[in-house]
Coordinates of C-alpha atoms in Angstrom, one line a residue:
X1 CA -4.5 -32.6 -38.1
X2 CA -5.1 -31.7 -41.4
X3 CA -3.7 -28.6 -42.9
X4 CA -6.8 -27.5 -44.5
X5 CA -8.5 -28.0 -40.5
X6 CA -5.8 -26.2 -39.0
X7 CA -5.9 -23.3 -41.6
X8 CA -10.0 -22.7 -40.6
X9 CA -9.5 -22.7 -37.3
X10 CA -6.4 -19.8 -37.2
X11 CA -9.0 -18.4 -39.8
X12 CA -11.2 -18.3 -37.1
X13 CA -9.1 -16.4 -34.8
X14 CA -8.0 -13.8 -37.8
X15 CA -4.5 -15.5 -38.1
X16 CA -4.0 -15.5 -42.0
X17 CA -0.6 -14.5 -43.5
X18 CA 1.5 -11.8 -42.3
X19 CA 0.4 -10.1 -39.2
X20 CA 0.9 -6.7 -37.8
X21 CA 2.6 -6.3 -34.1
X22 CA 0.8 -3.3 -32.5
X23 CA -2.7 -2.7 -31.9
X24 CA -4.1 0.6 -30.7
X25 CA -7.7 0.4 -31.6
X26 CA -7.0 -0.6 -35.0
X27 CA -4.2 -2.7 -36.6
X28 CA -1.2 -0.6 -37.2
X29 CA 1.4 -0.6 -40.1
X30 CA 4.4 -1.2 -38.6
X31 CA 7.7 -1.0 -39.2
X32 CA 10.0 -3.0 -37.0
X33 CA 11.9 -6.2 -37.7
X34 CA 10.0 -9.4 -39.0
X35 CA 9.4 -12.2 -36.4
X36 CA 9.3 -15.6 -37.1
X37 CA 7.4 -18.1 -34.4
X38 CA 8.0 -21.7 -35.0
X39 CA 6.0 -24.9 -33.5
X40 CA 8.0 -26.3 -31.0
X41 CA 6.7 -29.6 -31.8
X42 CA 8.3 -29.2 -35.1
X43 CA 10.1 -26.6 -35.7
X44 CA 8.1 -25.3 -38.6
X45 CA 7.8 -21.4 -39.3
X46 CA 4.0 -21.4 -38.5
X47 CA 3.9 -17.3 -38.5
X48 CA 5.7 -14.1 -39.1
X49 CA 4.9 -10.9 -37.1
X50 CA 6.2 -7.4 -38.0
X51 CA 7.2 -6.0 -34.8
X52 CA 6.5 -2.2 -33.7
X53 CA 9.1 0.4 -33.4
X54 CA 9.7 3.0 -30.4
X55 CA 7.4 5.5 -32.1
X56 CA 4.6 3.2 -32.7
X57 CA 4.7 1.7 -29.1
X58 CA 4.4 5.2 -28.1
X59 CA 0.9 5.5 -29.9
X60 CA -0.3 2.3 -28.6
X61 CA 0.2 4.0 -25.3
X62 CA -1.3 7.5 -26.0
X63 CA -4.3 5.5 -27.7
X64 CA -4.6 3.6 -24.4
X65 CA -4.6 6.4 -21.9
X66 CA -7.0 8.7 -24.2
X67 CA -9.0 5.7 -23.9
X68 CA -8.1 5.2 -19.7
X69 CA -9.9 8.4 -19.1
X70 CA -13.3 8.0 -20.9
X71 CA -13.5 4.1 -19.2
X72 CA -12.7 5.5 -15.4
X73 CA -15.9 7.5 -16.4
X74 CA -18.1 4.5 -16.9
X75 CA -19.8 3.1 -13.9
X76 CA -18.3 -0.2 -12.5
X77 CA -21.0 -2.6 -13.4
X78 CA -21.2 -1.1 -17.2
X79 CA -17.7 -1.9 -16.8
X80 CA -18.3 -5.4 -16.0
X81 CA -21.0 -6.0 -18.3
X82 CA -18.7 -5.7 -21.4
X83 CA -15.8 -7.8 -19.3
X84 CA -18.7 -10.4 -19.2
X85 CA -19.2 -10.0 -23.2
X86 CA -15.2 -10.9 -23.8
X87 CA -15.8 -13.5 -21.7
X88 CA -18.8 -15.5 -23.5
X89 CA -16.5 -14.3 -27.1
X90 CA -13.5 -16.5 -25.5
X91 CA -16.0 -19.4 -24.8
X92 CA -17.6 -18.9 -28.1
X93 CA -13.9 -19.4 -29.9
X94 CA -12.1 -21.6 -26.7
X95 CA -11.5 -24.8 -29.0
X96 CA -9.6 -22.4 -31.9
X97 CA -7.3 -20.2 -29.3
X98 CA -6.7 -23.5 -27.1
X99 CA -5.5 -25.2 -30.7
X100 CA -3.3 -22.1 -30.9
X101 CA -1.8 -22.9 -27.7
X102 CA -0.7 -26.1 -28.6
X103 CA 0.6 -25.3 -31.6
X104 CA 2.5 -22.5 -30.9
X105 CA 3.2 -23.1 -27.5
X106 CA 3.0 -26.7 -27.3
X107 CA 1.9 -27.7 -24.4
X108 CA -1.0 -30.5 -24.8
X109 CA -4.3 -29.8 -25.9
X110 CA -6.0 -30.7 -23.0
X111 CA -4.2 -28.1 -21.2
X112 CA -4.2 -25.7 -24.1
X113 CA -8.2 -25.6 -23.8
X114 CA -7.7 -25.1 -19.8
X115 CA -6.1 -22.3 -19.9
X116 CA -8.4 -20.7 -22.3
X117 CA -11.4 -21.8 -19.7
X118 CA -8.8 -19.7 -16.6
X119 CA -9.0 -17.1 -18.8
X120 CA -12.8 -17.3 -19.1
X121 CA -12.5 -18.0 -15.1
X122 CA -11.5 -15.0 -14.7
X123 CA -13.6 -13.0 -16.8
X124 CA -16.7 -14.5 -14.8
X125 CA -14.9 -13.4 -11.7
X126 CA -14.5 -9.8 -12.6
X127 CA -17.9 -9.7 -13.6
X128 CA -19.2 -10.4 -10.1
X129 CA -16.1 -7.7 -8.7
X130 CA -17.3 -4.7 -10.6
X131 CA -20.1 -4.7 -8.0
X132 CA -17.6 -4.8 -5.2
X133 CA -14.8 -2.9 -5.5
X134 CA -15.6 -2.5 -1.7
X135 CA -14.0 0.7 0.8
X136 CA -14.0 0.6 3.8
X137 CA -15.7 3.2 6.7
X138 CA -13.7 3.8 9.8
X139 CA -14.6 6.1 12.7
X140 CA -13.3 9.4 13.2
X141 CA -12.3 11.1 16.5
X142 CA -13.2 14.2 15.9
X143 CA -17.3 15.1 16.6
X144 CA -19.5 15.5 13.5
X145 CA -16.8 13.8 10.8
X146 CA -17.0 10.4 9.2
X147 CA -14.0 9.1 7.6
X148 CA -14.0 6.3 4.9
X149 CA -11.4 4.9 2.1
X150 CA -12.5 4.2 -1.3
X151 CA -10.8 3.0 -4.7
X152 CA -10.1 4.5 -7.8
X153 CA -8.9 3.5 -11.1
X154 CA -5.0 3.6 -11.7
X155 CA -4.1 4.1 -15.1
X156 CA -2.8 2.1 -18.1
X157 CA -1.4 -1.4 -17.2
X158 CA 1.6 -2.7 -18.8
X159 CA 1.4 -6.7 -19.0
X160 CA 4.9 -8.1 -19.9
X161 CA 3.8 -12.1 -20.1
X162 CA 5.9 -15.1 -20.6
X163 CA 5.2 -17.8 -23.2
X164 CA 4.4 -20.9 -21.0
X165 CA 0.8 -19.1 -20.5
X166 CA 0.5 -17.1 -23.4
X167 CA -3.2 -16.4 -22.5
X168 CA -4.0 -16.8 -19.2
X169 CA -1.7 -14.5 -17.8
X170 CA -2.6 -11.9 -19.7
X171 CA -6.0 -12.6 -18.7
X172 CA -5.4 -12.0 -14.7
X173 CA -4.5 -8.7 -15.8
X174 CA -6.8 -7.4 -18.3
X175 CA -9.8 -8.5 -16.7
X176 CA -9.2 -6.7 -13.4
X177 CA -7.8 -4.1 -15.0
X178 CA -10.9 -3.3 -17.0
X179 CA -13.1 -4.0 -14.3
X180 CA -11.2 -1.6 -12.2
X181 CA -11.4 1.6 -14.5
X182 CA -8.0 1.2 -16.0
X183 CA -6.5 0.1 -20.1
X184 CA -4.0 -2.1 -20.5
X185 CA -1.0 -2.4 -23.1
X186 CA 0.7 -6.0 -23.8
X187 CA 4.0 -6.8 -24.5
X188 CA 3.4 -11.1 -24.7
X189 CA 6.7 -13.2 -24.9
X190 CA 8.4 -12.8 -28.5
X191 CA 8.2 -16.7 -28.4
X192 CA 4.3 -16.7 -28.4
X193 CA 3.1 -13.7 -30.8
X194 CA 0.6 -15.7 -32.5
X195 CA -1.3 -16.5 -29.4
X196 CA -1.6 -12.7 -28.7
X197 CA -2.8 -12.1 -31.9
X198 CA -5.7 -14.5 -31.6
X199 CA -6.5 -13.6 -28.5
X200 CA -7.0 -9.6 -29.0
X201 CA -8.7 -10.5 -32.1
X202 CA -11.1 -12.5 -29.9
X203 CA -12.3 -9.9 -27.3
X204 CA -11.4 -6.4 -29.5
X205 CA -14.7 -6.7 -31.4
X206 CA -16.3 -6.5 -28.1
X207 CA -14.7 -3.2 -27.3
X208 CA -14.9 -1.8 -30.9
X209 CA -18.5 -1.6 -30.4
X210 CA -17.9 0.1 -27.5
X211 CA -15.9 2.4 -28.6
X212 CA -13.0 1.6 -26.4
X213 CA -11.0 -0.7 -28.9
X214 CA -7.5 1.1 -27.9
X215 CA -8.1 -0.4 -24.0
X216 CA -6.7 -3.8 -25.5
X217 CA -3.5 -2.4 -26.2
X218 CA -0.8 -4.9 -27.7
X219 CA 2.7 -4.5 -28.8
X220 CA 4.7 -6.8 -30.2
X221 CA 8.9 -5.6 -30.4
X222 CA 12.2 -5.9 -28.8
X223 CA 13.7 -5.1 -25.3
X224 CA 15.1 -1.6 -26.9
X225 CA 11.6 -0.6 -28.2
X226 CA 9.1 -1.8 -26.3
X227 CA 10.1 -3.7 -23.4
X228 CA 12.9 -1.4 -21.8
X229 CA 10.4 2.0 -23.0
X230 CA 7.3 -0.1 -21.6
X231 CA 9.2 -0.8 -18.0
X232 CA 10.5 2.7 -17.9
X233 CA 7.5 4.9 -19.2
X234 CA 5.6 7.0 -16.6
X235 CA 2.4 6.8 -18.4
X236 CA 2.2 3.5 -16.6
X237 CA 1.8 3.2 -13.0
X238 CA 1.8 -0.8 -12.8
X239 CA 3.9 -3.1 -14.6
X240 CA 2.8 -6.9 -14.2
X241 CA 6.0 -8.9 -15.3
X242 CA 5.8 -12.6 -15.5
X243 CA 8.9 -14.6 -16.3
X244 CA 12.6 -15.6 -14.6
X245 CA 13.7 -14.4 -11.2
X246 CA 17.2 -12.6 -13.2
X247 CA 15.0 -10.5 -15.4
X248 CA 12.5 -9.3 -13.0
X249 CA 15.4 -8.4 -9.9
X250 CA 15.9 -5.3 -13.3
X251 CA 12.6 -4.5 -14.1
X252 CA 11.9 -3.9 -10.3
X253 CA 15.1 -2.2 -10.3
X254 CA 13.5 0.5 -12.8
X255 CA 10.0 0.2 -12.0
X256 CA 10.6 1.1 -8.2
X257 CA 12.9 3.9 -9.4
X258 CA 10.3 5.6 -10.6
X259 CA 8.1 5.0 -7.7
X260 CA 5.1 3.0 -9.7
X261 CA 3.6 -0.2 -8.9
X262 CA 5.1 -4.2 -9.7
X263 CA 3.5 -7.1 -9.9
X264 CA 6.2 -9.6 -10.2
X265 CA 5.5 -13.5 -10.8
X266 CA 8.7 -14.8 -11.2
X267 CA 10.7 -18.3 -10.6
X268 CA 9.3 -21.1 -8.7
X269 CA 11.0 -24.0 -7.4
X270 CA 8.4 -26.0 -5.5
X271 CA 7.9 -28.8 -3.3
X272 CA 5.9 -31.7 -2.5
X273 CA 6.5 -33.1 0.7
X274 CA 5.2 -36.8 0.8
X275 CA 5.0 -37.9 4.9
X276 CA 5.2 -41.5 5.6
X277 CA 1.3 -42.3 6.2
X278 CA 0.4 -40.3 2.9
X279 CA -1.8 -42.1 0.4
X280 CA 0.9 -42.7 -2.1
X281 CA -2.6 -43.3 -4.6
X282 CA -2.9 -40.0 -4.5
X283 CA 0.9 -38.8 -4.5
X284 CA 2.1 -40.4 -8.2
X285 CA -0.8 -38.8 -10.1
X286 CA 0.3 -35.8 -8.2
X287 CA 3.9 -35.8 -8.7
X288 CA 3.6 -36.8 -12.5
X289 CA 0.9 -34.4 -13.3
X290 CA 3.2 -31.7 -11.5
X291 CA 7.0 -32.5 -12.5
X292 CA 5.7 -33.6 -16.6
X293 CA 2.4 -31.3 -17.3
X294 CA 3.6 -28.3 -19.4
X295 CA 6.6 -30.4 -19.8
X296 CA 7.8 -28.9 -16.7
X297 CA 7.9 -25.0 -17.8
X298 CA 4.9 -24.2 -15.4
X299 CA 6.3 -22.2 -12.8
X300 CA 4.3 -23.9 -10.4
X301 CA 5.8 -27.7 -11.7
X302 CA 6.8 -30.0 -9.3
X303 CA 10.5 -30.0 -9.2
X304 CA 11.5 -31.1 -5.5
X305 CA 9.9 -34.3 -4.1
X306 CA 10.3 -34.6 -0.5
X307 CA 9.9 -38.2 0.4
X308 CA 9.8 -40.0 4.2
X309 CA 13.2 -42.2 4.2
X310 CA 10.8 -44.6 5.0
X311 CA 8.6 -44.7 2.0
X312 CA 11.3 -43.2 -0.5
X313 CA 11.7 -46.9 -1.9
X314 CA 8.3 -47.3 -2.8
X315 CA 7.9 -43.7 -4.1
X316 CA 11.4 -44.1 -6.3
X317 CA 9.5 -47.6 -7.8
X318 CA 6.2 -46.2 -8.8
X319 CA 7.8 -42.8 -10.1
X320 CA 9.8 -45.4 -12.8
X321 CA 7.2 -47.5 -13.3
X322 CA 4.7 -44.4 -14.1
X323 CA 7.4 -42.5 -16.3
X324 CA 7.9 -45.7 -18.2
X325 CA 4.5 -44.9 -19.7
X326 CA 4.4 -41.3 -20.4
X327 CA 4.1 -40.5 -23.8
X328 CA 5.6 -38.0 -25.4
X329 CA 4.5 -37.0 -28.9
X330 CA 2.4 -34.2 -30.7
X331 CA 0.8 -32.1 -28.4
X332 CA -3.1 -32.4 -30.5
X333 CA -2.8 -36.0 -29.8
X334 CA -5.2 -36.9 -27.5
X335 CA -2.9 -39.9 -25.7
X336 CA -0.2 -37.6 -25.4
X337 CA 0.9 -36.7 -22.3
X338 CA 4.1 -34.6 -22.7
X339 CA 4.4 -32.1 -25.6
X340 CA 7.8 -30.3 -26.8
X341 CA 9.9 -27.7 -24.8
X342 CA 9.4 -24.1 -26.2
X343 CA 13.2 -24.2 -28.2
X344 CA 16.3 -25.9 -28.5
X345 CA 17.8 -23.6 -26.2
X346 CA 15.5 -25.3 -23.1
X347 CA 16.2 -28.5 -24.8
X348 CA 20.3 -27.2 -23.7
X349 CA 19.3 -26.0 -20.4
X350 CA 17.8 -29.1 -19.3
X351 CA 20.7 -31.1 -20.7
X352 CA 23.1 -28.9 -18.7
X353 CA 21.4 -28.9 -15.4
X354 CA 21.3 -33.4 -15.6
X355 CA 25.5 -32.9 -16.3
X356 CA 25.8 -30.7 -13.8
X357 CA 23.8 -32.3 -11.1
X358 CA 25.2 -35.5 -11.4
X359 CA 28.7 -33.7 -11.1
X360 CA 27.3 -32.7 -7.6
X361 CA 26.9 -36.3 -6.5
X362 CA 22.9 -36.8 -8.4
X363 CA 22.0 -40.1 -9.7
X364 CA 20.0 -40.3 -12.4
X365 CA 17.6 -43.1 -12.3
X366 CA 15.2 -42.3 -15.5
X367 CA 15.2 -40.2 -18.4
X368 CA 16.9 -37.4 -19.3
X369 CA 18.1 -36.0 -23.2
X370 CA 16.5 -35.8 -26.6
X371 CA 13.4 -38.1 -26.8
X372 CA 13.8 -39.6 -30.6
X373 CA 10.7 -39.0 -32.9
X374 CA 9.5 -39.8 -35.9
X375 CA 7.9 -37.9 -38.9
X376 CA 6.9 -34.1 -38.9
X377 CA 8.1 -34.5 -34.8
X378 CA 12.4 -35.2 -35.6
X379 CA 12.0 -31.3 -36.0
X380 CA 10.8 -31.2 -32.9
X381 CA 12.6 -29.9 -29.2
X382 CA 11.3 -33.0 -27.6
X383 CA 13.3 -34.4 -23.8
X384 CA 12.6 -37.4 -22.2
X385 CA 11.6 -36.5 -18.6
X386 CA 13.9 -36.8 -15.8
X387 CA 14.2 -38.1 -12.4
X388 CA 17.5 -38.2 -10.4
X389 CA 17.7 -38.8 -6.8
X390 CA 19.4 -35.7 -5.2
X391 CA 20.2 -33.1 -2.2
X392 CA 18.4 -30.4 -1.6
X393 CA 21.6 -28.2 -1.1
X394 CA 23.2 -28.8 -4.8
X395 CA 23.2 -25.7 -6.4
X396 CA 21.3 -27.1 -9.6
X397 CA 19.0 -28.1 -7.4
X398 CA 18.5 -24.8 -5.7
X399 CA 18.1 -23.7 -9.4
X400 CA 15.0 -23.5 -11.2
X401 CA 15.6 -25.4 -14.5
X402 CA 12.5 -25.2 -16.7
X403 CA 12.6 -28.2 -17.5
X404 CA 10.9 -31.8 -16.8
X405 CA 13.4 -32.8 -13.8
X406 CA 12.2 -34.0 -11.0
X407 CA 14.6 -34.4 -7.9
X408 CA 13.7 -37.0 -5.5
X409 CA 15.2 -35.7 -1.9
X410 CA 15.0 -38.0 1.4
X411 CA 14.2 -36.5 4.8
X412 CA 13.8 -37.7 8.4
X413 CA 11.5 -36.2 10.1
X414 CA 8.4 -33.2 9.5
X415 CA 10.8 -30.5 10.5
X416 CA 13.7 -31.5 8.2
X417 CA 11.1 -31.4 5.8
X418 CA 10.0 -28.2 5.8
X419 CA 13.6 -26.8 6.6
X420 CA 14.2 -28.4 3.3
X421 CA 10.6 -26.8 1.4
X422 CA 12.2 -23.5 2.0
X423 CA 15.7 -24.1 1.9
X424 CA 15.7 -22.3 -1.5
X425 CA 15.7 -18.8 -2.8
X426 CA 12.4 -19.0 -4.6
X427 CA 9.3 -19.3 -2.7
X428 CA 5.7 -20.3 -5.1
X429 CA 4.4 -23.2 -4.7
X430 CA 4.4 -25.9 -2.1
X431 CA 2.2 -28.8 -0.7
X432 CA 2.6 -31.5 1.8
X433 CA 0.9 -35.1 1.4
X434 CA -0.5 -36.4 5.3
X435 CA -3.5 -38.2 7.1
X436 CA -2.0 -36.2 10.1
X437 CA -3.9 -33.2 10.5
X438 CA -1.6 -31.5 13.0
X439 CA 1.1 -31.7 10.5
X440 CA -0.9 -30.5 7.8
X441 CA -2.2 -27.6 9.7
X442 CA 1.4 -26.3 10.9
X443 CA 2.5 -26.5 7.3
X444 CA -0.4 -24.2 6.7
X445 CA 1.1 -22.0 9.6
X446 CA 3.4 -19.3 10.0
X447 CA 6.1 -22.4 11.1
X448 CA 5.7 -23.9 8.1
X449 CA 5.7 -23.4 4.4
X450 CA 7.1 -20.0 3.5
X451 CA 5.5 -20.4 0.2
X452 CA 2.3 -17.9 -1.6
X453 CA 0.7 -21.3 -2.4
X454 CA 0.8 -23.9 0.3
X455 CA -1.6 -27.0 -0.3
X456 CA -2.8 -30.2 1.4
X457 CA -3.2 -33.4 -0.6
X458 CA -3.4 -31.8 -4.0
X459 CA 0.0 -30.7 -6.0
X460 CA 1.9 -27.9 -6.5
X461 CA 0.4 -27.1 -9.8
X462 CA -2.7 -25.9 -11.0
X463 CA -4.5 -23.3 -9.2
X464 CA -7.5 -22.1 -9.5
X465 CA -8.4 -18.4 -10.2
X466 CA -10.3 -17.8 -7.0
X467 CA -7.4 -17.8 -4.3
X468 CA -4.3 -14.6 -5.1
X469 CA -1.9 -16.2 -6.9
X470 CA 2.1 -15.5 -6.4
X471 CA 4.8 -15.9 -4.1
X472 CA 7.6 -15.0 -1.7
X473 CA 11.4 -14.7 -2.1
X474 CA 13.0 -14.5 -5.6
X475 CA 9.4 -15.6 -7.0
X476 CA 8.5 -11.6 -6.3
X477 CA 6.0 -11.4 -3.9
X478 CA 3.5 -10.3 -6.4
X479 CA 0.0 -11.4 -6.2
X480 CA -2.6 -12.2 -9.7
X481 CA -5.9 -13.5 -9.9
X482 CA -8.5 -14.0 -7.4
X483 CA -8.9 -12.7 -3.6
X484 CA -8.2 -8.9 -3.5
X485 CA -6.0 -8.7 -5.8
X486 CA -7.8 -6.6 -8.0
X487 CA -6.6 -3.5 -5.3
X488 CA -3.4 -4.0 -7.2
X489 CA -4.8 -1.9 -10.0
X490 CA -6.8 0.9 -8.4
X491 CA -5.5 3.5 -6.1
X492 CA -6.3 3.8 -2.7
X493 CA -8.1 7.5 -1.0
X494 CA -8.7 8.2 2.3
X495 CA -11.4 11.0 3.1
X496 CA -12.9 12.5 5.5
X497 CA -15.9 14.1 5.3
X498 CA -16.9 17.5 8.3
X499 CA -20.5 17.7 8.8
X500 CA -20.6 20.6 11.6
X501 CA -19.6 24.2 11.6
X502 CA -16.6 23.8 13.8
X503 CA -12.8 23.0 12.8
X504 CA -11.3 20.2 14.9
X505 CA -7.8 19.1 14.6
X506 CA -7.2 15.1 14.6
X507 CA -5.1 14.3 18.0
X508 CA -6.3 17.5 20.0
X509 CA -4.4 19.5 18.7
X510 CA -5.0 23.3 19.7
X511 CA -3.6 25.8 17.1
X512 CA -4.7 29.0 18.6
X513 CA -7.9 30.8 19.5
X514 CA -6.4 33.7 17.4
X515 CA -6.8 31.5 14.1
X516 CA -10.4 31.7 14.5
X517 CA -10.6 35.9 14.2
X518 CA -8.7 35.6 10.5

C-alpha cells in the first residue's frame, strides 16, 4: 500500500496528525501524557494520542450522564432509528476502519473488514430490539390487581475493551446501550487508540445532529486516571471489561464493592474435541482457522485439540502438512494468512510458554519463535505458529498464552474427553467434532461442556452476534451480544397495579380491622 492510499483512507476516518484522547461531545484539549501506537507489522509510530487527565475524564462523564437523561426520554424506536443511522455510517466507511484494523491492530484484512461488518451486525440487531425491550405480566393473587415487570434504562456504561477487537467489542456495548436508554463512556486498549478514534469519528456525526454527541463518550488515559476512576466511579452502574482473567478477578473486586453491575469477558482457553468418526475435512480448516486466525490472540482461538488416540496420527500429519503452508506476512496482503502479534512483549510470552512446556514433558513438532521477514516487516513482531503435542494437566497448558500454540492432547474415550474440555480454569469456548449424534447432543447437555459457547462441527472461533456471547469460570460469566443480553443494561421493575377500592395484603395476611377506622 501506498502511503499516499493509506494517508486518504485515515483521512477518511479523521485520523490526520496529532489527535486528542477525550471526547465528550466535542473534541477536548487535553492534557495528559502523549501516546505513541506503533504497527505491529512494523513497528513504525503510525500515531500519537494525547491522553486525558482525571479532570477531563470527569467531564466526559458529566457530559454523558447530562446527556443519559434527555435519551431515557426518547421513545425506544426513535432510539433505534438513529442506532440504525450509525449503522449504515459504519457500512458507508467499513473498507477505511477495517484498513485501520489491520494496521494498527494487525490482524489480516479479511478479518479486519469482519469485524467492522459484527459491529454493523449488531447495529441491525438493536434496531429490530428497540421494539422489544419486552416485560413480562404475571398474575396476582390478590382480587382486582394485575402485576407486571418492565425495563428501564440504567445509566452511563463504562466499556473498558481490549485491543484484539478494537471495534467490535465496543460495538456489543454501545449499540444495546443506546438502544436501551443509556450513554456510554470508552476507555479502548492503550494499544489500539487509533481504532477508537476512527470509530467515534464514524458514528458521532450521527448523534451531533441529534444533539446527543456526549452519548459516545471516549477516553483515552492511564490506569490512575481513567481506568482505576472509570471502575470505581458511581456515576456508572455497569462496567463491561474485556481483557485477561488477572485483571478482571480486580475490577470485579471494585465494581461489586460498590454494588453496580459487571460484564466480564475475560480468558479463554478452548477446545475442540475431534471423535474418531469425525470428518477430519472439516476438522483441519477448523483447527487452523481457530489456533492461527488473529494469530491466536482471539479469546475464542483454538488452543486445545482433543484428538481420538485412534485418529491422533492422522490429525498430527495434516496439522504439519497444513502449517507448512501458512503464510505469514503483512496483514493488507491478500495471501496472507497470519499477521503480527500486537508487541514484542507477546512475541516474549509465546516464546516463554514453548520453554516452559517442553520443560513439562511437550514436544514440539512445528513452529514456534521469531518468523524471519524481509523489508518494512524485520520491524515487525512476527512468530511462527506452534504446535506441540502435550497433556492437558501441564500448567502452561492450563494457561491461556495469547499466542498461536496449539496443543495437540490424546484421549480415550468421549468421557475422558470432556473431563479433559473442562479440566481448566477458564470456561469460553468449546466444540466437539462427531457423526454420532448422541454424543453430540450430551456435549450440548448439562453432562457435557461446561463452556458459554459449546458447538457441533464448526470451531471454537467466530461467533456470530445473534447467540449471548461469554463464558463460565475465570472467563467471567459475563454475557455480550445477541439473545437477551441487552437486559444487562436496563434495570428491572416490578409493579403492581390495584384496580378496586379494597386493600389486600399479598399472602393473606390480616393486619387488623382497626387499620381500616384511621
Amino acid at each position: 500500500m501506498s502511503t499516499q492510499l493509506q494517508e486518504n483512507w485515515l483521512k477518511e476516518l479523521g485520523i490526520e496528525g496529532d489527535q486528542s484522547g477525550a471526547y465528550n461531545g466535542q473534541w477536548m484539549e487535553c492534557t495528559g501524557e502523549w501516546l505513541e501506537t506503533r504497527s505491529p507489522a512494523t513497528g513504525e509510530v503510525i500515531g500519537r494520542v494525547r491522553m486525558a487527565s482525571k479532570a477531563e475524564y470527569d467531564q466526559v462523564v458529566d457530559a454523558a450522564q447530562e446527556a443519559h437523561l434527555r435519551w431515557r426520554a426518547v421513545p425506544g424506536p426513535l432510539r433505534g432509528e438513529i442506532v440504525r443511522k450509525m449503522g449504515e455510517a459504519m457500512r458507508k466507511h467499513k473498507d477505511a476502519l477495517g484498513k485501520l484494523i489491520a494496521l494498527e491492530m494487525g490482524k489480516i484484512a479479511q478479518e479486519g473488514w469482519g469485524e467492522v461488518q459484527e459491529a454493523i451486525d449488531i447495529a441491525d440487531f438493536a434496531v429490530g430490539l428497540s421494539r422489544q425491550l419486552y416485560g413480562l405480566t404475571m398474575p396476582s393473587e390478590r382480587p382486582g390487581h394485575a402485576m407486571r415487570e418492565q425495563w428501564h434504562p440504567l445509566g452511563t456504561v463504562g466499556i473498558l475493551s481490549a485491543f484484539n477487537f478494537p471495534m467490535a467489542v465496543w460495538a456489543w456495548n454501545s449499540m444495546l446501550a443506546w438502544t436501551c436508554g443509556d450513554s456510554c463512556v470508552w476507555k479502548p486498549s492503550p494499544k489500539t487508540p487509533l481504532c477508537a478514534i476512527g470509530l467515534v469519528n464514524v458514528v458521532r456525526p450521527v448523534l451531533e445532529a441529534e444533539g446527543f454527541g456526549a452519548l459516545c463518550g471516549l477516553v483515552i488515559g492511564g490506569n490512575e486516571d481513567v481506568s482505576m476512576p472509570m471502575v470505581e466511579d458511581p456515576r456508572l452502574p455497569l462496567i463491561s471489561f474485556t481483557g485477561s482473567t488477572a485483571i478482571g478477578k480486580l475490577v470485579a473486586a471494585k465494581v461489586g464493592g460498590r454494588f453496580a453491575k459487571g460484564i466480564f469477558e475475560c480468558g479463554g482457553n478452548n477446545a475442540l474435541i475431534v471423535m474418531d468418526d469425525a470428518d477430519l475435512d472439516m476438522v483441519l480448516p477448523a483447527t487452523v482457522f481457530g489456533s492461527v486466525g488473529t494469530a491466536g490472540q482471539r479469546c475464542t482461538s483454538t488452543r486445545r485439540l482433543l484428538v481420538h488416540e485412534s485418529v491422533i496420527d492422522e490429525i498430527e500429519r495434516r496439522l504439519l502438512t497444513a502449517y507448512d503452508g501458512i503464510r505469514i506476512g503483512d496483514p493488507n496482503d491478500p495471501s496472507t494468512l497470519c499477521g503480527p502479534l500486537i508487541d514484542e512483549q507477546a512475541v516474549q510470552n509465546m516464546e516463554e510458554a514453548l520453554v516452559a512446556v517442553q520443560k513439562e514433558g511437550g514436544k514440539l513438532l512445528r513452529g514456534g519463535g521469531r518468523a524471519e521477514m524481509q523489508g518494512d516487516l524485520k520491524g515487525g513482531h512476527f512468530v511462527v505458529p506452534a504446535i506441540v503435542r502435550a497433556k492437558n494437566e501441564y500448567k502452561t497448558v492450563q494457561d491461556e498464552t495469547f499466542a498461536p500454540i496449539l496443543y495437540i492432547i490424546p484421549f480415550k474415550d468421549f468421557d475422558d474427553a470432556v473431563a479433559k474440555q473442562n479440566g481448566v480454569p477458564q470456561g469460553l469456548s468449546s466444540a466437539i467434532f462427531t457423526r454420532d449424534i448422541r454424543k453430540g447432543e450430551r456435549f450440548l447437555s448439562a453432562v457435557g461442556s461446561d463452556c458459554g459457547i459449546a458447538n457441533i462441527n464448526i470451531g471454537t472461533s467466530g461467533a456470530e452476534i445473534g447467540g449471548a456471547f461469554g463464558g463460565e469460570k475465570d472467563t467471567g460469566g459475563g454475557r455480550e451480544s445477541g439473545s437477551d443480553a441487552w437486559k444487562a443494561y436496563m434495570r428491572r421493575q416490578t409493579n403492581t397495579v390495584n384496580w378496586t377500592d379494597d386493600l389486600p395484603l399479598a399472602q393473606g395476611i390480616e393486619f387488623g380491622s382497626s387499620v381500616g377506622d384511621l
